[in-house]
mmCIF file of C-alpha atoms in Angstrom:
data_model
loop_
_atom_site.group_PDB
_atom_site.id
_atom_site.type_symbol
_atom_site.label_atom_id
_atom_site.label_comp_id
_atom_site.label_asym_id
_atom_site.label_seq_id
_atom_site.Cartn_x
_atom_site.Cartn_y
_atom_site.Cartn_z
ATOM 1 C CA LEU A 250 1.490 -6.940 -23.475
ATOM 2 C CA THR A 251 4.672 -5.014 -22.673
ATOM 3 C CA VAL A 252 7.573 -4.733 -25.086
ATOM 4 C CA ASP A 253 9.049 -7.883 -23.493
ATOM 5 C CA ASN A 254 5.729 -9.792 -23.639
ATOM 6 C CA LYS A 255 4.654 -9.435 -20.013
ATOM 7 C CA ASN A 256 0.968 -9.222 -19.186
ATOM 8 C CA ILE A 257 -0.431 -6.166 -17.427
ATOM 9 C CA ASP A 258 -3.683 -6.526 -15.498
ATOM 10 C CA ILE A 259 -5.813 -3.429 -16.036
ATOM 11 C CA TYR A 260 -8.662 -2.616 -13.669
ATOM 12 C CA GLU A 261 -11.364 0.011 -13.804
ATOM 13 C CA PHE A 262 -11.874 1.427 -10.303
ATOM 14 C CA ASN A 263 -15.589 2.056 -9.889
ATOM 15 C CA TYR A 264 -16.930 3.411 -6.619
ATOM 16 C CA ASN A 265 -20.303 4.625 -5.382
ATOM 17 C CA LEU A 266 -20.200 7.196 -2.608
ATOM 18 C CA GLU A 267 -24.003 7.205 -2.380
ATOM 19 C CA GLU A 268 -23.988 3.830 -0.581
ATOM 20 C CA ASP A 269 -23.352 5.424 2.794
ATOM 21 C CA ALA A 270 -22.982 2.261 4.879
ATOM 22 C CA ILE A 271 -20.327 0.904 2.538
ATOM 23 C CA PHE A 272 -18.563 4.274 2.358
ATOM 24 C CA SER A 273 -18.551 4.525 6.167
ATOM 25 C CA SER A 274 -17.086 1.041 6.476
ATOM 26 C CA TRP A 275 -14.429 1.937 3.930
ATOM 27 C CA ALA A 276 -13.601 5.163 5.798
ATOM 28 C CA LYS A 277 -13.225 3.252 9.071
ATOM 29 C CA HIS A 278 -10.928 0.718 7.405
ATOM 30 C CA PHE A 279 -8.929 3.631 6.004
ATOM 31 C CA ARG A 280 -8.771 5.410 9.403
ATOM 32 C CA ASN A 281 -7.592 2.326 11.266
ATOM 33 C CA HIS A 282 -4.411 2.209 9.188
ATOM 34 C CA TYR A 283 -3.382 5.359 11.080
ATOM 35 C CA CYS A 284 -5.002 4.820 14.456
ATOM 36 C CA LEU A 285 -7.172 2.060 15.893
ATOM 37 C CA ASP A 286 -10.517 3.373 17.097
ATOM 38 C CA ASP A 287 -10.085 1.994 20.606
ATOM 39 C CA LEU A 288 -6.837 3.945 21.051
ATOM 40 C CA ILE A 289 -7.838 7.390 19.793
ATOM 41 C CA ASP A 290 -9.197 8.660 23.124
ATOM 42 C CA LEU A 291 -5.992 7.652 24.914
ATOM 43 C CA PHE A 292 -3.925 9.454 22.301
ATOM 44 C CA ILE A 293 -6.021 12.630 22.588
ATOM 45 C CA GLU A 294 -5.443 12.916 26.354
ATOM 46 C CA ASP A 295 -3.193 15.851 27.323
ATOM 47 C CA THR A 296 -3.240 17.338 23.807
ATOM 48 C CA GLU A 297 -4.914 20.615 22.885
ATOM 49 C CA TYR A 298 -7.580 18.792 20.884
ATOM 50 C CA THR A 299 -10.999 17.906 22.251
ATOM 51 C CA THR A 300 -12.514 15.803 19.463
ATOM 52 C CA ARG A 301 -11.378 12.761 17.548
ATOM 53 C CA SER A 302 -11.721 14.553 14.218
ATOM 54 C CA GLU A 303 -9.496 17.424 15.399
ATOM 55 C CA TYR A 304 -6.863 14.985 16.592
ATOM 56 C CA LEU A 305 -6.878 12.959 13.391
ATOM 57 C CA ASN A 306 -6.846 15.998 11.095
ATOM 58 C CA ASN A 307 -4.056 17.756 12.981
ATOM 59 C CA LEU A 308 -1.773 14.970 14.174
ATOM 60 C CA LYS A 309 -2.450 11.772 12.207
ATOM 61 C CA PHE A 310 -3.771 12.331 8.699
ATOM 62 C CA PRO A 311 -1.609 14.055 6.055
ATOM 63 C CA GLU A 312 -2.715 17.624 5.418
ATOM 64 C CA ILE A 313 -5.211 18.353 2.689
ATOM 65 C CA GLY A 314 -2.973 21.077 1.221
ATOM 66 C CA ARG A 315 0.125 20.802 -0.886
ATOM 67 C CA ALA A 316 2.374 19.602 1.947
ATOM 68 C CA GLY A 317 0.358 16.445 2.490
ATOM 69 C CA ALA A 318 -1.581 15.901 -0.733
ATOM 70 C CA LYS A 319 1.129 13.765 -2.318
ATOM 71 C CA THR A 320 1.332 11.639 0.813
ATOM 72 C CA ARG A 321 -2.455 11.261 0.840
ATOM 73 C CA SER A 322 -2.327 10.077 -2.757
ATOM 74 C CA GLY A 323 0.459 7.590 -2.054
ATOM 75 C CA ASP A 324 -1.187 6.232 1.095
ATOM 76 C CA PHE A 325 -4.460 5.727 -0.768
ATOM 77 C CA GLY A 326 -2.662 3.734 -3.471
ATOM 78 C CA GLU A 327 -0.810 1.569 -0.968
ATOM 79 C CA ILE A 328 -3.997 0.767 0.948
ATOM 80 C CA LEU A 329 -5.791 -0.048 -2.301
ATOM 81 C CA ILE A 330 -3.061 -2.482 -3.410
ATOM 82 C CA SER A 331 -2.833 -3.956 0.105
ATOM 83 C CA ASP A 332 -6.549 -4.691 -0.023
ATOM 84 C CA PHE A 333 -6.224 -6.162 -3.496
ATOM 85 C CA ILE A 334 -3.504 -8.654 -2.628
ATOM 86 C CA GLU A 335 -5.086 -9.553 0.722
ATOM 87 C CA TYR A 336 -8.675 -10.025 -0.357
ATOM 88 C CA ASN A 337 -8.172 -11.089 -3.975
ATOM 89 C CA LEU A 338 -4.871 -12.988 -3.798
ATOM 90 C CA ASN A 339 -5.124 -14.277 -0.196
ATOM 91 C CA TYR A 340 -1.867 -12.898 1.220
ATOM 92 C CA TRP A 341 -1.435 -11.797 4.809
ATOM 93 C CA VAL A 342 -0.663 -8.065 4.608
ATOM 94 C CA PRO A 343 0.492 -6.316 7.831
ATOM 95 C CA ARG A 344 -1.124 -2.892 8.268
ATOM 96 C CA THR A 345 1.470 -1.090 10.392
ATOM 97 C CA ARG A 346 2.987 1.283 7.865
ATOM 98 C CA PHE A 347 1.248 4.577 8.698
ATOM 99 C CA SER A 348 0.575 4.308 12.433
ATOM 100 C CA GLU A 349 4.179 4.943 13.505
ATOM 101 C CA ARG A 350 4.828 8.084 11.443
ATOM 102 C CA GLN A 351 6.459 11.003 13.229
ATOM 103 C CA ASN A 352 5.792 13.492 10.416
ATOM 104 C CA ARG A 353 2.306 12.981 9.048
ATOM 105 C CA ASN A 354 3.125 14.644 5.720
ATOM 106 C CA ASN A 355 6.186 12.533 4.915
ATOM 107 C CA PRO A 356 5.709 9.168 3.172
ATOM 108 C CA THR A 357 6.876 6.157 5.150
ATOM 109 C CA GLN A 358 10.219 4.767 4.015
ATOM 110 C CA GLY A 359 10.764 1.170 2.924
ATOM 111 C CA VAL A 360 8.824 -1.112 0.610
ATOM 112 C CA ASP A 361 5.285 0.060 -0.154
ATOM 113 C CA VAL A 362 3.292 -3.144 0.312
ATOM 114 C CA ILE A 363 4.440 -6.520 1.563
ATOM 115 C CA GLY A 364 2.426 -9.734 1.695
ATOM 116 C CA PHE A 365 3.081 -13.225 3.035
ATOM 117 C CA LYS A 366 1.558 -16.599 2.246
ATOM 118 C CA SER A 367 2.210 -19.887 4.023
ATOM 119 C CA ASP A 368 0.215 -22.920 5.108
ATOM 120 C CA ASP A 369 2.379 -23.147 8.231
ATOM 121 C CA TYR A 370 4.739 -20.335 9.235
ATOM 122 C CA THR A 371 6.550 -22.587 11.706
ATOM 123 C CA LYS A 372 7.884 -24.745 8.881
ATOM 124 C CA ASN A 373 10.102 -23.950 5.913
ATOM 125 C CA ASN A 374 8.457 -24.659 2.593
ATOM 126 C CA ILE A 375 9.833 -23.511 -0.756
ATOM 127 C CA ASN A 376 6.223 -22.813 -1.800
ATOM 128 C CA ASP A 377 5.817 -20.164 0.893
ATOM 129 C CA GLU A 378 5.529 -16.775 -0.803
ATOM 130 C CA LEU A 379 6.791 -13.278 -0.111
ATOM 131 C CA LEU A 380 5.221 -10.611 -2.340
ATOM 132 C CA ILE A 381 6.577 -7.053 -2.427
ATOM 133 C CA PHE A 382 4.696 -4.375 -4.364
ATOM 134 C CA GLU A 383 5.854 -0.949 -5.450
ATOM 135 C CA VAL A 384 2.958 1.487 -5.961
ATOM 136 C CA LYS A 385 2.963 4.747 -7.910
ATOM 137 C CA CYS A 386 0.001 7.106 -8.057
ATOM 138 C CA LYS A 387 -0.794 10.101 -10.203
ATOM 139 C CA LEU A 388 -4.279 11.186 -9.215
ATOM 140 C CA THR A 389 -4.189 14.739 -10.578
ATOM 141 C CA GLY A 390 -3.267 16.193 -13.947
ATOM 142 C CA VAL A 391 -3.913 14.652 -17.327
ATOM 143 C CA ASN A 392 -1.034 13.272 -19.385
ATOM 144 C CA THR A 393 -1.200 10.117 -21.479
ATOM 145 C CA ASN A 394 2.510 9.539 -20.831
ATOM 146 C CA TYR A 395 1.573 8.585 -17.257
ATOM 147 C CA THR A 396 0.513 5.156 -18.552
ATOM 148 C CA GLN A 397 4.137 4.426 -19.343
ATOM 149 C CA ASN A 398 6.233 6.555 -17.004
ATOM 150 C CA ARG A 399 4.329 5.831 -13.776
ATOM 151 C CA MET A 400 4.557 2.095 -14.435
ATOM 152 C CA MET A 401 8.236 2.259 -15.401
ATOM 153 C CA THR A 402 8.992 4.173 -12.191
ATOM 154 C CA ALA A 403 7.181 1.490 -10.196
ATOM 155 C CA ILE A 404 9.089 -1.265 -12.017
ATOM 156 C CA ASN A 405 12.461 0.408 -11.444
ATOM 157 C CA ASP A 406 11.748 1.034 -7.769
ATOM 158 C CA SER A 407 10.530 -2.559 -7.427
ATOM 159 C CA ALA A 408 13.987 -3.663 -8.572
ATOM 160 C CA LYS A 409 15.444 -1.704 -5.634
ATOM 161 C CA ASP A 410 13.035 -3.497 -3.286
ATOM 162 C CA PHE A 411 14.310 -6.852 -4.548
ATOM 163 C CA ASN A 412 17.980 -5.948 -4.144
ATOM 164 C CA ILE A 413 18.117 -3.507 -1.238
ATOM 165 C CA ARG A 414 14.998 -2.661 0.731
ATOM 166 C CA LYS A 415 13.561 -6.082 1.555
ATOM 167 C CA ALA A 416 15.843 -6.928 4.475
ATOM 168 C CA GLU A 417 15.414 -3.501 6.080
ATOM 169 C CA SER A 418 11.629 -3.607 5.799
ATOM 170 C CA LEU A 419 11.367 -7.131 7.201
ATOM 171 C CA ASN A 420 13.627 -6.160 10.094
ATOM 172 C CA ALA A 421 11.583 -3.036 10.901
ATOM 173 C CA LEU A 422 8.315 -4.955 10.718
ATOM 174 C CA LYS A 423 9.570 -7.733 12.966
ATOM 175 C CA GLN A 424 10.893 -5.234 15.523
ATOM 176 C CA LEU A 425 7.545 -3.449 15.632
ATOM 177 C CA TYR A 426 5.710 -6.689 16.388
ATOM 178 C CA ILE A 427 8.234 -7.573 19.091
ATOM 179 C CA LYS A 428 7.721 -4.150 20.714
ATOM 180 C CA GLU A 429 3.967 -4.828 20.669
ATOM 181 C CA ARG A 430 4.643 -8.221 22.291
ATOM 182 C CA ASN A 431 3.038 -9.864 19.270
ATOM 183 C CA ILE A 432 5.479 -12.736 19.082
ATOM 184 C CA THR A 433 3.263 -14.806 16.780
ATOM 185 C CA ASN A 434 3.425 -12.194 14.034
ATOM 186 C CA SER A 435 7.102 -11.473 14.649
ATOM 187 C CA LYS A 436 7.892 -15.134 14.045
ATOM 188 C CA LYS A 437 5.833 -15.078 10.847
ATOM 189 C CA ILE A 438 8.080 -12.284 9.602
ATOM 190 C CA GLY A 439 11.188 -14.093 10.838
ATOM 191 C CA ARG A 440 10.387 -17.087 8.669
ATOM 192 C CA PHE A 441 11.185 -14.903 5.613
ATOM 193 C CA GLN A 442 14.355 -13.171 6.850
ATOM 194 C CA ASN A 443 16.934 -15.731 5.767
ATOM 195 C CA GLN A 444 16.104 -16.889 2.255
ATOM 196 C CA LEU A 445 19.461 -18.608 1.780
ATOM 197 C CA ASP A 446 18.960 -21.079 4.639
ATOM 198 C CA ARG A 447 15.153 -21.161 4.558
ATOM 199 C CA PRO A 448 14.174 -20.851 0.879
ATOM 200 C CA TYR A 449 10.834 -19.501 -0.270
ATOM 201 C CA THR A 450 9.329 -18.102 -3.450
ATOM 202 C CA GLU A 451 9.826 -14.367 -3.815
ATOM 203 C CA LYS A 452 7.404 -12.449 -6.002
ATOM 204 C CA SER A 453 7.462 -8.810 -7.022
ATOM 205 C CA GLY A 454 4.790 -6.379 -8.103
ATOM 206 C CA ALA A 455 4.550 -2.949 -9.691
ATOM 207 C CA ALA A 456 1.311 -0.985 -9.706
ATOM 208 C CA SER A 457 0.269 2.319 -11.223
ATOM 209 C CA ILE A 458 -2.903 4.184 -10.278
ATOM 210 C CA ILE A 459 -3.918 6.935 -12.690
ATOM 211 C CA LEU A 460 -6.896 8.859 -14.001
ATOM 212 C CA ASN A 461 -8.903 7.496 -16.889
ATOM 213 C CA GLU A 462 -8.052 10.627 -18.858
ATOM 214 C CA SER A 463 -4.354 9.769 -18.613
ATOM 215 C CA TYR A 464 -4.686 6.158 -19.702
ATOM 216 C CA ASN A 465 -3.332 5.350 -23.155
ATOM 217 C CA GLU A 466 -3.327 1.700 -24.158
ATOM 218 C CA ASN A 467 -0.832 2.377 -26.955
ATOM 219 C CA ASN A 468 1.801 3.294 -24.356
ATOM 220 C CA ILE A 469 1.647 -0.124 -22.703
ATOM 221 C CA VAL A 470 3.776 -1.630 -25.466
ATOM 222 C CA ARG A 471 6.581 0.752 -24.426
ATOM 223 C CA ILE A 472 6.774 -0.654 -20.901
ATOM 224 C CA ASP A 473 9.841 -2.860 -20.425
ATOM 225 C CA THR A 474 10.520 -5.205 -17.485
ATOM 226 C CA SER A 475 13.574 -6.950 -18.941
ATOM 227 C CA ASN A 476 16.008 -5.294 -16.503
ATOM 228 C CA HIS A 477 14.056 -6.250 -13.404
ATOM 229 C CA PRO A 478 15.986 -8.874 -11.372
ATOM 230 C CA ASN A 479 12.776 -10.794 -10.641
ATOM 231 C CA SER A 480 11.065 -10.309 -13.994
ATOM 232 C CA ASN A 481 9.907 -13.927 -14.167
ATOM 233 C CA ASN A 482 7.915 -13.405 -10.965
ATOM 234 C CA LEU A 483 6.765 -9.843 -11.565
ATOM 235 C CA MET A 484 3.085 -8.863 -11.416
ATOM 236 C CA LEU A 485 2.020 -5.675 -13.224
ATOM 237 C CA ILE A 486 -1.182 -3.791 -12.413
ATOM 238 C CA ILE A 487 -2.742 -0.592 -13.708
ATOM 239 C CA ILE A 488 -5.783 0.785 -11.894
ATOM 240 C CA LYS A 489 -7.624 3.677 -13.520
ATOM 241 C CA GLY A 490 -10.613 5.677 -12.404
ATOM 242 C CA ASN A 491 -12.397 9.001 -12.423
ATOM 243 C CA GLU A 492 -11.959 11.946 -10.018
ATOM 244 C CA LEU A 493 -9.604 9.998 -7.776
ATOM 245 C CA MET A 494 -8.095 12.860 -5.763
ATOM 246 C CA PRO A 495 -11.524 14.237 -4.742
ATOM 247 C CA LEU A 496 -12.359 10.683 -3.654
ATOM 248 C CA VAL A 497 -9.219 10.556 -1.501
ATOM 249 C CA HIS A 498 -10.073 13.838 0.226
ATOM 250 C CA ARG A 499 -13.649 12.680 0.874
ATOM 251 C CA LEU A 500 -12.334 9.445 2.412
ATOM 252 C CA TYR A 501 -10.110 11.357 4.842
ATOM 253 C CA GLU A 502 -12.963 13.742 5.669
ATOM 254 C CA LYS A 503 -15.394 10.926 6.410
ATOM 255 C CA ALA A 504 -12.765 8.948 8.314
ATOM 256 C CA ALA A 505 -12.215 11.927 10.627
ATOM 257 C CA ASN A 506 -15.834 12.988 11.019
ATOM 258 C CA GLU A 507 -17.085 9.493 11.862
ATOM 259 C CA ALA A 508 -14.296 8.529 14.258
#
């Protein structure tokens, strides 16, 4: 429990890179957040690159070095939480966030992860849900203070999502679907744009992804959500695991090599 008696769900992230078929499927899923497989060859045309891996490594994926490592870490965390709320909590989670980047090393602006839930998007039901997650990752370095400070940063930034960023992110997402002529999805987003006239349940989330070596259960009691404007509907998640940054680099490598 936090200092204000909120539960935190803590997950151990176990992975097995020796199961090659599963790892390949994961790498493809990862790759398609940046570029759908059936579009890569069209994108390569007229560039200086001759292979899919060259194109992805030089124009789509964040660099492996210092300039892009932080973005790689953040993208990994956002995809992980997107998968969690889609496949475990049954939200619809649009996967458009990385494909439109102009600078591959710069994190995408706006809310980190957004999910929607409705039995019928054409109707207005107060039980429809909008879930916005803020995700913070620290996949290198060992410091037991990360248990507290990474989560508090996620909580504080989640408060900004609730007050400021939501409308901008919904607008950008809807515009993207309209440009793609995907009117069905654009109308799904539109259902959540005017909460005053078309009420729904808004939920918030804050997630921290850290190394096992940095996890300190004693620091959880120092986490405080009392100043969050949606604290009564705030989900808290800590995911911890071993050698996470090497895993991230191997995912990008496999995603490029198997494109």
